[in-house]
XYZ file of C-alpha atoms in Angstrom:
763
model
C -11.235 26.213 -63.759
C -7.813 24.581 -63.291
C -7.214 21.666 -60.910
C -4.786 23.827 -58.882
C -7.452 26.479 -58.392
C -9.746 23.951 -56.635
C -7.058 22.867 -54.157
C -5.859 24.279 -50.853
C -2.423 24.096 -49.197
C -1.606 24.614 -45.488
C 1.290 24.383 -43.100
C 0.330 22.753 -39.797
C 2.770 23.078 -36.911
C 2.073 20.407 -34.288
C 3.545 20.900 -30.811
C 3.578 18.598 -27.820
C 4.961 15.093 -27.340
C 5.081 14.264 -31.039
C 8.620 13.037 -31.665
C 9.697 9.442 -31.289
C 6.082 8.324 -30.893
C 5.177 7.424 -34.487
C 3.612 10.753 -35.345
C 5.234 11.235 -38.757
C 4.244 7.787 -40.095
C 0.760 8.391 -38.733
C 0.651 11.652 -40.711
C 1.964 9.840 -43.807
C -0.666 7.075 -43.585
C -3.457 9.592 -42.984
C -2.298 11.771 -45.882
C -2.075 8.733 -48.170
C -5.567 7.591 -47.206
C -7.020 11.037 -47.937
C -4.915 11.499 -51.097
C -3.036 14.534 -49.872
C 0.270 15.711 -51.284
C 3.040 17.496 -49.393
C 5.500 16.486 -46.694
C 6.123 16.121 -42.940
C 9.266 16.492 -40.843
C 10.500 16.909 -37.257
C 12.109 20.142 -36.172
C 13.258 21.548 -32.846
C 9.692 22.589 -31.893
C 7.717 19.508 -32.891
C 6.315 18.316 -36.225
C 5.706 20.403 -39.335
C 3.235 19.272 -42.006
C 2.658 20.873 -45.386
C -0.385 19.380 -47.055
C -2.269 20.078 -50.267
C -5.601 18.633 -51.390
C -9.227 19.327 -52.158
C -10.611 21.562 -49.378
C -12.916 18.861 -47.976
C -10.095 16.302 -47.747
C -7.796 18.816 -46.119
C -10.446 19.688 -43.536
C -10.874 15.998 -42.656
C -7.107 15.627 -42.386
C -6.783 18.496 -39.927
C -9.700 17.195 -37.835
C -8.179 13.716 -37.573
C -4.627 14.939 -37.000
C -5.227 15.383 -33.274
C -8.198 13.091 -32.718
C -6.458 9.960 -34.014
C -2.883 10.639 -32.880
C -0.702 7.620 -31.908
C -1.031 6.248 -28.356
C 2.194 7.773 -27.005
C 1.623 11.164 -28.626
C 0.191 14.155 -26.800
C -0.829 17.019 -29.075
C -0.868 20.338 -27.261
C -1.305 22.754 -30.117
C -1.872 22.759 -33.881
C -1.219 26.040 -35.636
C -2.453 26.177 -39.243
C -1.293 28.729 -41.835
C -2.440 29.034 -45.426
C 0.149 28.606 -48.211
C 0.078 29.038 -51.988
C -0.908 25.906 -53.894
C 2.052 24.446 -55.818
C 0.487 21.391 -57.440
C 2.412 18.571 -55.751
C 1.265 14.996 -56.405
C 3.070 12.967 -53.695
C 3.503 12.981 -49.941
C 6.922 12.502 -48.339
C 8.607 12.283 -44.959
C 11.616 14.583 -44.936
C 14.734 14.576 -42.777
C 14.851 16.828 -39.718
C 16.634 20.169 -40.147
C 19.483 20.593 -37.684
C 18.915 24.141 -36.515
C 16.652 26.223 -34.311
C 16.019 26.346 -30.593
C 14.905 22.966 -29.213
C 11.294 23.165 -28.061
C 9.919 19.714 -28.853
C 8.904 17.584 -25.894
C 10.844 14.411 -25.186
C 8.552 11.551 -24.242
C 9.031 9.300 -21.192
C 10.094 5.675 -21.445
C 7.112 3.456 -22.190
C 6.367 -0.183 -21.387
C 6.656 -2.825 -24.107
C 3.546 -2.841 -26.291
C 1.436 -5.909 -27.095
C 2.691 -6.109 -30.696
C 6.315 -6.266 -29.558
C 5.462 -8.822 -26.870
C 3.907 -11.101 -29.495
C 7.133 -10.941 -31.480
C 9.242 -11.493 -28.361
C 7.575 -14.822 -27.609
C 6.991 -15.985 -31.217
C 9.578 -18.659 -32.150
C 9.039 -17.859 -35.834
C 9.818 -14.146 -35.457
C 13.310 -12.826 -36.091
C 13.153 -10.967 -32.777
C 12.163 -14.053 -30.781
C 13.619 -13.648 -27.252
C 15.412 -10.462 -28.267
C 15.526 -8.386 -25.036
C 15.599 -5.015 -26.843
C 12.556 -5.319 -29.088
C 10.713 -1.993 -29.432
C 8.754 0.140 -31.894
C 7.360 3.639 -32.170
C 4.649 2.731 -29.646
C 6.968 1.572 -26.849
C 10.472 1.335 -25.480
C 13.131 3.636 -24.071
C 12.971 7.359 -24.810
C 14.094 9.720 -22.051
C 16.785 7.405 -20.688
C 18.574 7.176 -24.055
C 18.102 10.679 -25.468
C 21.054 13.071 -25.494
C 19.492 15.980 -27.369
C 16.674 17.119 -29.643
C 15.310 16.667 -32.180
C 14.803 13.061 -31.121
C 16.687 11.294 -33.896
C 19.002 8.297 -33.618
C 22.308 10.255 -33.775
C 21.239 12.105 -30.614
C 20.520 8.913 -28.644
C 22.674 6.233 -27.062
C 21.741 4.010 -30.045
C 23.993 6.117 -32.287
C 26.761 3.485 -32.135
C 24.588 0.673 -33.517
C 24.380 0.528 -37.325
C 21.089 -0.976 -38.440
C 21.151 -4.095 -40.608
C 19.339 -4.108 -43.954
C 16.134 -5.565 -42.498
C 15.974 -3.045 -39.647
C 16.860 -0.194 -41.974
C 14.014 -1.186 -44.292
C 11.559 -1.074 -41.372
C 12.996 2.237 -40.227
C 12.522 3.797 -43.657
C 9.061 2.390 -44.425
C 6.341 4.878 -43.390
C 3.808 2.051 -43.323
C 5.828 0.031 -40.806
C 5.268 0.549 -37.077
C 9.046 0.841 -36.677
C 9.334 3.762 -39.046
C 11.864 6.073 -37.427
C 11.765 4.126 -34.159
C 15.122 5.442 -32.973
C 16.039 2.432 -30.759
C 15.083 -0.008 -33.550
C 17.343 -3.065 -33.567
C 17.437 -6.838 -33.829
C 19.839 -9.627 -32.797
C 21.899 -9.045 -35.948
C 22.685 -5.376 -35.392
C 21.563 -4.179 -31.998
C 22.572 -4.278 -28.351
C 23.272 -7.623 -26.746
C 23.192 -9.009 -23.211
C 26.099 -10.709 -21.522
C 26.718 -12.487 -18.243
C 29.476 -11.461 -15.834
C 30.677 -12.624 -12.437
C 30.787 -10.481 -9.304
C 34.048 -8.953 -10.473
C 32.646 -7.968 -13.859
C 34.504 -10.676 -15.800
C 32.574 -12.001 -18.784
C 31.209 -15.516 -18.423
C 30.535 -17.827 -21.352
C 26.791 -18.267 -21.750
C 24.812 -19.570 -24.725
C 21.708 -17.810 -23.373
C 22.590 -15.356 -20.576
C 18.934 -14.765 -19.688
C 18.181 -18.453 -19.134
C 21.338 -18.844 -17.078
C 20.376 -15.876 -14.938
C 16.902 -17.350 -14.475
C 18.446 -20.655 -13.333
C 20.732 -18.769 -10.919
C 17.789 -16.848 -9.463
C 15.950 -20.122 -8.866
C 19.049 -21.367 -7.032
C 19.056 -18.449 -4.536
C 21.440 -16.113 -6.378
C 21.319 -12.320 -6.146
C 21.707 -10.813 -9.619
C 22.420 -7.226 -10.676
C 20.272 -6.572 -13.745
C 20.887 -3.646 -16.082
C 17.526 -2.278 -17.126
C 16.124 0.882 -18.741
C 17.204 3.595 -16.310
C 19.778 1.792 -14.194
C 20.468 -1.424 -12.327
C 18.158 -3.543 -10.215
C 19.173 -6.115 -7.649
C 17.022 -9.187 -8.150
C 16.346 -12.425 -6.316
C 13.425 -14.815 -5.993
C 10.820 -13.205 -3.725
C 9.763 -16.469 -2.088
C 13.334 -17.462 -1.215
C 13.921 -16.411 2.404
C 17.632 -17.167 2.220
C 18.157 -15.078 -0.921
C 16.066 -12.138 0.319
C 17.860 -12.136 3.680
C 21.233 -12.217 1.912
C 20.241 -9.296 -0.304
C 19.037 -7.296 2.685
C 22.248 -7.921 4.617
C 24.580 -7.166 1.704
C 22.665 -4.052 0.688
C 22.655 -2.781 4.313
C 18.924 -2.207 4.060
C 17.677 -3.418 7.403
C 13.941 -2.756 7.227
C 12.774 -0.827 4.160
C 10.469 -2.981 1.991
C 11.675 -4.341 -1.334
C 9.728 -3.837 -4.572
C 8.423 -6.903 -6.379
C 8.031 -7.623 -10.081
C 5.255 -9.992 -11.142
C 4.466 -11.419 -14.547
C 0.949 -9.999 -14.896
C -2.053 -8.585 -13.078
C -3.268 -12.079 -12.159
C 0.025 -12.752 -10.379
C -0.247 -9.387 -8.610
C -3.715 -10.318 -7.341
C -2.183 -13.316 -5.562
C -0.004 -10.975 -3.508
C -2.083 -7.825 -2.922
C -5.670 -6.615 -2.812
C -6.060 -4.593 -5.995
C -8.724 -1.948 -6.501
C -9.755 -0.935 -10.012
C -7.588 2.176 -9.582
C -4.622 0.022 -8.529
C -5.006 -2.201 -11.583
C -5.180 0.786 -13.894
C -1.948 2.176 -12.427
C -0.236 -1.192 -12.496
C -1.108 -1.793 -16.155
C -0.460 1.735 -17.383
C 2.292 2.351 -19.895
C 4.266 4.102 -17.124
C 4.475 0.827 -15.154
C 5.130 2.283 -11.683
C 5.580 0.367 -8.464
C 2.072 0.309 -6.940
C 1.670 0.055 -3.159
C -1.372 -2.041 -2.271
C -2.631 -3.932 0.814
C -0.920 -7.309 1.030
C -2.894 -10.537 1.137
C -2.499 -12.629 4.261
C -1.435 -15.598 2.120
C 1.014 -13.677 -0.101
C 3.764 -16.142 -1.029
C 6.757 -13.938 -0.369
C 9.575 -14.210 2.138
C 9.015 -12.480 5.467
C 12.111 -10.361 4.842
C 10.581 -8.754 1.727
C 8.509 -6.215 3.671
C 8.806 -6.639 7.447
C 6.124 -4.917 9.540
C 4.277 -3.633 6.477
C 0.616 -4.095 5.587
C 1.442 -3.284 1.965
C 3.574 -4.666 -0.827
C 4.999 -2.670 -3.711
C 4.407 -4.541 -6.969
C 5.089 -3.694 -10.597
C 4.701 -5.391 -13.951
C 7.573 -5.958 -16.398
C 8.157 -2.892 -18.542
C 11.026 -3.983 -20.787
C 11.445 -7.112 -22.943
C 14.373 -8.158 -20.760
C 12.144 -8.112 -17.672
C 9.404 -10.050 -19.480
C 11.898 -12.765 -20.387
C 13.257 -13.015 -16.837
C 9.757 -13.362 -15.393
C 8.802 -15.953 -18.012
C 12.005 -17.972 -17.602
C 11.854 -18.087 -13.796
C 8.084 -18.480 -13.521
C 8.396 -16.707 -10.186
C 7.837 -13.370 -8.496
C 11.122 -11.498 -8.220
C 12.425 -8.911 -5.816
C 13.460 -6.032 -8.109
C 14.979 -3.341 -5.939
C 17.178 -0.370 -6.810
C 20.751 -1.301 -7.676
C 22.555 0.501 -4.873
C 23.778 0.162 -1.336
C 21.695 1.896 1.300
C 21.384 5.685 0.782
C 23.354 5.695 -2.493
C 21.988 6.559 -5.945
C 21.321 3.639 -8.265
C 24.152 2.501 -10.513
C 23.603 3.028 -14.229
C 26.957 2.450 -15.945
C 28.572 -0.977 -16.138
C 31.814 0.070 -14.446
C 30.073 1.872 -11.610
C 27.732 -1.080 -11.078
C 30.558 -3.590 -10.830
C 32.470 -1.322 -8.460
C 29.536 -0.645 -6.135
C 27.439 -3.797 -6.457
C 30.186 -6.415 -6.728
C 29.916 -7.104 -3.012
C 26.128 -7.499 -3.225
C 25.448 -9.407 -6.452
C 26.588 -12.933 -7.282
C 26.155 -12.290 -11.017
C 25.674 -9.367 -13.398
C 23.299 -9.352 -16.363
C 24.748 -6.571 -18.525
C 24.092 -5.111 -21.957
C 25.902 -2.686 -24.229
C 23.191 -0.056 -24.790
C 24.354 2.948 -22.742
C 21.953 4.632 -20.335
C 22.115 8.409 -20.672
C 20.084 9.349 -17.590
C 19.888 7.466 -14.298
C 16.176 6.986 -13.544
C 14.580 5.108 -10.629
C 11.251 3.319 -10.806
C 8.268 5.511 -9.977
C 6.168 4.692 -6.901
C 2.450 5.394 -6.551
C -0.555 4.320 -4.489
C -4.260 4.955 -4.993
C -6.115 6.879 -2.300
C -9.865 7.411 -2.561
C -9.724 6.177 -6.180
C -7.160 8.844 -7.087
C -3.423 8.378 -7.672
C -1.037 9.546 -4.980
C 2.478 9.830 -6.374
C 5.244 8.950 -3.923
C 8.173 9.038 -6.346
C 7.870 10.475 -9.851
C 10.574 9.198 -12.145
C 10.749 6.529 -14.889
C 7.656 6.464 -17.084
C 6.459 9.930 -16.062
C 9.556 12.099 -16.553
C 10.073 14.313 -18.524
C 6.382 14.927 -19.279
C 5.725 18.614 -18.766
C 3.374 20.316 -16.341
C 1.630 23.616 -17.113
C 2.096 26.695 -14.960
C -1.097 28.669 -14.173
C 0.948 31.885 -14.323
C 3.508 31.930 -17.124
C 7.115 32.656 -16.217
C 8.261 35.957 -17.708
C 11.851 34.712 -17.783
C 13.318 31.166 -17.814
C 13.391 29.592 -14.354
C 15.434 26.931 -12.591
C 14.017 25.675 -9.292
C 16.511 23.725 -7.182
C 14.152 21.822 -4.881
C 14.840 20.515 -1.392
C 17.636 18.362 0.031
C 15.863 15.037 0.611
C 13.831 13.359 -2.136
C 15.218 16.067 -4.375
C 13.945 16.926 -7.807
C 14.775 20.015 -9.833
C 12.549 21.887 -12.259
C 13.135 24.080 -15.307
C 10.392 26.329 -16.631
C 9.822 28.604 -19.594
C 6.638 30.473 -20.361
C 3.637 28.455 -19.232
C 5.473 25.119 -19.202
C 7.544 23.409 -16.514
C 9.601 20.234 -16.604
C 10.162 18.518 -13.268
C 13.219 16.283 -13.278
C 13.445 12.670 -12.258
C 13.859 11.669 -8.616
C 17.423 12.546 -7.608
C 17.358 11.661 -3.910
C 19.385 12.757 -0.909
C 21.832 15.472 -1.962
C 24.030 14.798 1.054
C 25.508 11.909 -0.934
C 28.299 13.226 -3.187
C 27.355 11.105 -6.192
C 23.729 12.165 -5.886
C 24.771 15.812 -5.721
C 26.796 15.304 -8.906
C 23.779 13.651 -10.539
C 21.684 16.674 -9.521
C 24.002 19.057 -11.401
C 24.266 16.765 -14.427
C 20.497 16.398 -14.569
C 19.979 20.155 -14.558
C 22.422 20.597 -17.435
C 20.700 17.806 -19.380
C 17.270 19.415 -18.976
C 18.632 22.816 -19.932
C 19.852 21.290 -23.215
C 16.733 19.231 -23.906
C 14.292 22.083 -23.352
C 16.472 25.053 -24.326
C 16.147 26.698 -20.932
C 18.928 29.064 -19.914
C 17.751 30.187 -16.463
C 17.658 33.846 -15.632
C 15.743 33.253 -12.406
C 16.712 30.603 -9.833
C 14.286 29.657 -7.069
C 15.547 27.929 -3.936
C 14.554 26.901 -0.425
C 15.006 29.289 2.516
C 17.252 26.811 4.339
C 20.775 28.229 3.951
C 22.453 24.849 4.545
C 20.527 22.843 1.937
C 22.989 21.797 -0.757
C 20.363 22.711 -3.354
C 20.330 26.238 -1.900
C 24.112 26.409 -1.960
C 24.034 25.288 -5.598
C 21.739 28.238 -6.360
C 24.025 30.659 -4.523
C 26.994 29.579 -6.651
C 25.328 30.436 -9.967
C 26.368 33.630 -11.727
C 24.245 36.248 -13.460
C 20.885 34.987 -12.207
C 18.207 36.487 -9.997
C 17.612 34.435 -6.847
C 14.102 33.901 -5.494
C 13.773 32.498 -1.977
C 10.704 30.295 -1.365
C 9.630 29.068 2.055
C 9.491 25.260 2.125
C 5.844 24.806 3.099
C 4.664 27.578 0.804
C 6.294 25.592 -2.018
C 4.208 22.552 -1.014
C 1.029 24.660 -1.096
C 1.934 26.300 -4.401
C 2.834 22.982 -6.044
C -0.580 21.489 -5.325
C -2.440 24.628 -6.427
C -0.433 24.908 -9.652
C -0.807 21.218 -10.471
C -4.570 21.710 -10.402
C -4.286 24.845 -12.555
C -5.243 27.184 -9.715
C -3.679 30.321 -8.282
C -5.480 30.526 -4.920
C -6.150 31.785 -2.392
C -6.552 28.566 -0.440
C -5.907 27.219 3.012
C -3.141 24.639 3.201
C -2.593 22.026 5.893
C 1.052 21.224 5.168
C 2.456 18.403 7.288
C 5.972 17.054 6.853
C 9.180 16.244 8.721
C 11.054 19.520 8.801
C 11.259 22.749 6.868
C 12.988 26.038 7.577
C 10.353 28.476 8.801
C 10.270 32.165 7.952
C 10.792 32.873 11.677
C 13.980 30.789 11.730
C 12.450 27.845 13.625
C 11.796 24.315 12.397
C 8.302 24.073 10.886
C 6.459 20.950 9.835
C 2.824 21.085 10.960
C 1.491 24.261 9.342
C -1.749 25.936 8.398
C -0.964 28.421 5.641
C -3.322 30.847 3.940
C -1.976 31.853 0.572
C -1.823 31.873 -3.178
C 0.994 31.194 -5.617
C 2.836 34.396 -4.777
C 2.432 34.921 -1.025
C 1.266 33.255 2.186
C 0.646 33.868 5.868
C 0.903 31.353 8.692
C -2.494 31.079 10.373
C -1.930 27.979 12.491
C 0.454 25.214 13.490
C 0.985 22.242 15.753
C 1.977 22.894 19.326
C 5.780 23.371 19.354
C 8.113 21.059 21.265
C 11.875 20.595 21.466
C 13.905 18.336 19.176
C 16.474 16.993 21.661
C 19.758 16.561 19.842
C 18.512 18.212 16.658
C 19.061 15.823 13.708
C 19.646 12.960 16.160
C 15.918 13.138 16.961
C 15.144 12.269 13.334
C 17.191 9.067 13.564
C 15.991 8.225 17.081
C 12.232 8.832 17.437
C 12.396 7.928 21.142
C 13.932 11.383 21.631
C 10.732 12.973 20.294
C 8.722 10.709 22.599
C 10.740 12.101 25.486
C 10.193 15.679 24.265
C 6.419 15.320 23.914
C 6.133 13.689 27.332
C 8.244 16.460 28.876
C 6.035 19.134 27.319
C 2.860 17.320 28.328
C 3.913 16.658 31.934
C 5.888 19.920 32.415
C 8.653 17.817 33.923
C 11.368 15.356 33.052
C 9.458 12.188 32.150
C 10.051 8.691 33.432
C 11.207 6.103 30.928
C 8.003 4.531 29.507
C 7.472 0.809 29.846
C 7.495 0.255 26.063
C 11.029 1.710 25.870
C 12.584 -0.082 28.825
C 15.390 -2.299 27.637
C 15.562 -0.289 24.404
C 16.841 3.065 25.684
C 19.376 3.363 28.486
C 17.887 5.159 31.490
C 20.848 7.524 31.888
C 20.670 8.551 28.210
C 16.900 9.042 28.541
C 17.429 11.338 31.503
C 20.026 13.386 29.622
C 17.642 13.808 26.708
C 14.855 14.706 29.140
C 17.007 17.526 30.432
C 17.499 18.762 26.865
C 13.767 18.521 26.196
C 13.020 20.667 29.234
C 15.671 23.218 28.382
C 16.461 25.365 25.380
C 19.272 26.184 23.010
C 20.837 24.956 19.802
C 20.994 21.349 21.028
C 17.192 21.247 21.243
C 15.575 23.487 18.604
C 11.842 24.074 18.745
C 9.691 22.390 16.102
C 6.057 22.187 15.049
C 6.771 19.100 12.917
C 3.901 16.686 12.311
C 6.409 14.088 11.143
C 8.244 14.251 14.459
C 4.911 13.907 16.310
C 4.175 10.686 14.418
C 7.712 9.550 15.297
C 7.042 10.212 18.975
C 3.836 8.184 18.995
C 5.504 5.299 17.147
C 8.275 5.227 19.747
C 5.814 5.398 22.667
C 4.006 2.406 21.155
C 7.304 0.533 21.015
C 6.933 0.266 17.268
C 9.997 2.099 16.022
C 12.282 3.678 18.649
C 15.028 4.102 16.051
C 14.817 4.293 12.260
C 16.900 2.895 9.429
C 15.295 4.927 6.648
C 13.522 8.250 6.307
C 9.869 8.114 7.395
C 10.100 4.583 8.808
C 8.464 5.304 12.158
C 5.395 6.964 10.632
C 5.088 4.236 7.984
C 5.161 1.475 10.580
C 2.781 3.356 12.863
C 0.274 3.569 10.009
C 0.762 -0.122 9.218
C 0.104 -1.034 12.857
C -3.210 0.842 13.118
C -6.324 -1.250 13.657
C -8.486 -0.568 10.566
C -11.728 -1.080 12.512
C -11.025 1.247 15.448
C -13.012 4.505 15.220
C -12.198 6.046 18.602
C -10.053 9.179 18.821
C -7.924 10.912 21.411
C -8.593 14.562 22.273
C -6.683 17.048 20.137
C -8.058 20.517 20.869
C -7.687 23.521 18.576
C -7.376 27.006 20.017
C -5.311 30.155 20.036
C -5.594 33.886 19.523
C -3.375 35.217 16.736
C -2.799 31.757 15.260
C -4.660 28.486 15.682
C -2.737 25.837 17.610
C -3.413 22.106 17.274
C -2.448 20.966 20.751
C -1.426 17.306 20.699
C -0.431 17.235 24.379
C -3.857 15.938 25.406
C -3.566 13.143 22.876
C -0.068 12.240 24.086
C -1.305 12.089 27.688
C -4.330 9.941 26.804
C -2.417 7.487 24.630
C 0.337 7.168 27.252
C -2.288 6.251 29.814
C -3.777 3.697 27.408
C -0.371 2.113 26.828
C 0.333 1.965 30.565
C -2.971 0.070 30.984
C -1.920 -2.439 28.326
C -4.106 -1.214 25.457
C -2.959 -2.773 22.179
C -0.658 -0.408 20.233
C -2.813 -1.129 17.156
C -5.745 0.511 18.922
C -3.554 3.366 20.147
C -2.210 4.017 16.638
C -5.707 4.076 15.162
C -7.017 6.467 17.820
C -4.050 8.777 17.249
C -4.614 8.806 13.463
C -8.283 9.586 14.037
C -7.344 12.403 16.425
C -4.998 13.969 13.876
C -7.641 13.804 11.144
C -10.351 15.278 13.360
C -8.078 17.997 14.749
C -6.824 18.960 11.304
C -10.347 19.136 9.891
C -11.517 21.286 12.817
C -8.545 23.661 12.468
C -9.086 23.959 8.712
C -12.790 24.650 9.237
C -12.015 27.486 11.643
C -9.217 28.983 9.552
C -11.192 28.763 6.317
C -14.180 30.452 7.924
C -12.012 33.277 9.266
C -10.345 33.799 5.877
C -13.480 33.390 3.780
C -12.049 30.583 1.596
C -13.582 27.210 0.759
C -10.592 25.387 -0.765
C -8.194 23.351 1.395
C -4.905 21.868 0.207
C -3.521 18.788 1.994
C 0.142 18.238 1.228
C 3.559 17.475 2.693
C 5.183 14.090 3.217
C 3.005 13.161 6.208
C 0.009 13.083 3.849
C 1.512 10.076 2.107
C -0.273 8.295 4.965
C -3.355 6.737 3.366
C -5.388 6.547 6.561
C -4.682 10.147 7.547
C -5.301 11.523 4.058
C -8.551 9.638 3.459
C -9.971 10.427 6.880
C -9.022 14.106 6.778
C -10.339 14.498 3.238
C -13.667 12.892 4.143
C -14.113 15.073 7.224
C -13.359 18.256 5.276
C -15.696 17.231 2.468
C -18.439 16.555 4.998
C -17.909 20.128 6.259
C -18.597 21.438 2.766
C -14.983 22.322 2.002
C -13.295 21.607 -1.316
C -10.120 19.527 -0.964
C -7.128 19.495 -3.303
C -4.358 16.905 -2.956
C -1.287 16.280 -5.119
C -1.829 13.695 -7.860
C 0.738 14.181 -10.633
C 3.515 15.102 -8.206
C 4.397 13.712 -4.779
C 3.119 15.441 -1.629
C 6.623 14.929 -0.243
C 9.672 16.993 -1.159
C 9.668 15.557 -4.681
C 7.111 18.258 -5.539
C 8.971 21.179 -3.931
C 10.866 22.250 -7.074
C 7.659 22.637 -9.107
C 6.145 24.693 -6.285
C 9.228 26.909 -6.220
C 8.955 27.459 -9.979
C 5.244 28.302 -9.664
C 5.992 30.845 -6.916
C 8.812 32.464 -8.914
C 6.559 32.740 -11.987
C 3.641 34.158 -9.994
C 5.821 36.784 -8.345
C 7.081 37.889 -11.727
C 10.512 36.862 -10.382
C 10.380 39.245 -7.433
C 12.843 38.023 -4.735
């Protein structure tokens, strides 16, 4: 029998996140070890392997192909086809063909690996203190990629010609930098430079050390990172933090902190095991954790907050800054209040020149503006608050495959978009508030980028019901597409179900600020019974007026007036906690609105506005400087040991109504007697949890379902979410909460896509 006759040859197509993550050199090393012949290459769908060997060796190869994949790889599917044996005797890595529809997954940016960190701090290594060290196991991916397949010419590294040493690494399948597309060194790669507030280059032998010295001397520095600019200063420097806050026009919202390592984080916050796992993950998000009483940070870092947002360095440049300063740094988004972060040098100098004293720049272009992700752990599970760098563009499955390609446009605040094809969806990075022109432009650019990366040409476009959302208007302006309208709170319900791979039916308690209801009123405290395709409204919070409409969002005292008016059935007196804060004549005018009707005072069932009202009544936050501030500060104020609760009855005929008027009356009486607002806040939180659990129990029993979804931005509140979840679990109900996507409007686009797919693109 011939040698060829005893051999077997196969083609294995590997799909998933397998490009730019060291998969081909892994295949080469494995094939060499097992004495296989053949070749491997990237194409538009993933990785293709042709391998020939003795049958036993080939079987072992295929078994290990997925089981031992590189750390950043995610193998979704391996399709194996038999081929004729041709008698090859070597194994090669071939160049990528430049044709075919792109279907390969682009991986997210990943934190610097331990091997690269050793080189970074090794004086004998040629990449010692090189702020762009990376390999196939770490470094920028999504923020530099311009197209697929993921090869250097289709990244922002295309303009950097590798030196001989880097080229040798890049071409050596046994080297961990084999085909690492951002591969570079001080001889041939990007470089940092120092500039003044006007963008003029400053002479600096070591720009990083000079920036570190400036930070230690109270400077505010704009730092160009992976997905955009940060504004940095020393976290313990009250003068520097106050200057940053004033220049950035960010009056109250907490700043994020960057610490050198987990040990340094433990000195600032109380870390659970789940917190530490999130903090140390390759995604490197900002993790919100309870602050220590002795945390050595300036008071202006996070005023009136029980938590601090901390993150670890995720790029070599950040590691060097932390090492050179030996200090915790404020590392906040490089923008003025309510603007998108800057990500090009010219834009940064133009917009941040009045904020930063210095600029730390580099010449590697950023293709996609990407904020830091934000997450907290709740009941030992992650709760995503902002999904962006490190997580995007990892795909999410759809429980019901889309028959035609879908674009989902999302909401207006905390916007994300989503493209979907078949059983796969890609939720975009955090875009933000579309009412800012530059953010709206970024929204459109991001959609076009995702369409190119994932070869999605939408035939179906899902959008919110609100006709004035700019995301909805964007959908209306598209030609030759079928529009699918999705109610805001149904999208929240669908997003959580789909994330967990479920189709429903389920009961959803969906609490947020505002959403356009299917009856034309402002919803926000809803009990929905539904599946991915349809829903019915089976309950809601008691409705009250929003005096002044949008003005009530910016001035929570207006909602306090409205709830008091509804509770007392009369124009309320100005509460003691608001005297000296709100003018009496203005209060009386708003009271008249609250007792009346019309466009100036629309009706709302919003849970977010109820939390606003209670915060204002407690004197905690009569006016807000950022979205959600009143509810955040009300949660922070709550006494953790108080277990009392105000009455919050549930009743109704056709629909259940959670009537918070009794709670408003009781807490107002407590405040008038001088009860500590910390106690009042805790009792209100407990009332909301108990009332929600009771309403869900009744609605679930009536509908014959046992699964409850808790979602919407109000459920970012740790105390409310944990307490409600525990009460529902104690009642024998199964609870689903968002984990891979935010409960806030950052998850709306995925929910819209799931609804459109489940309806088979019916309007």
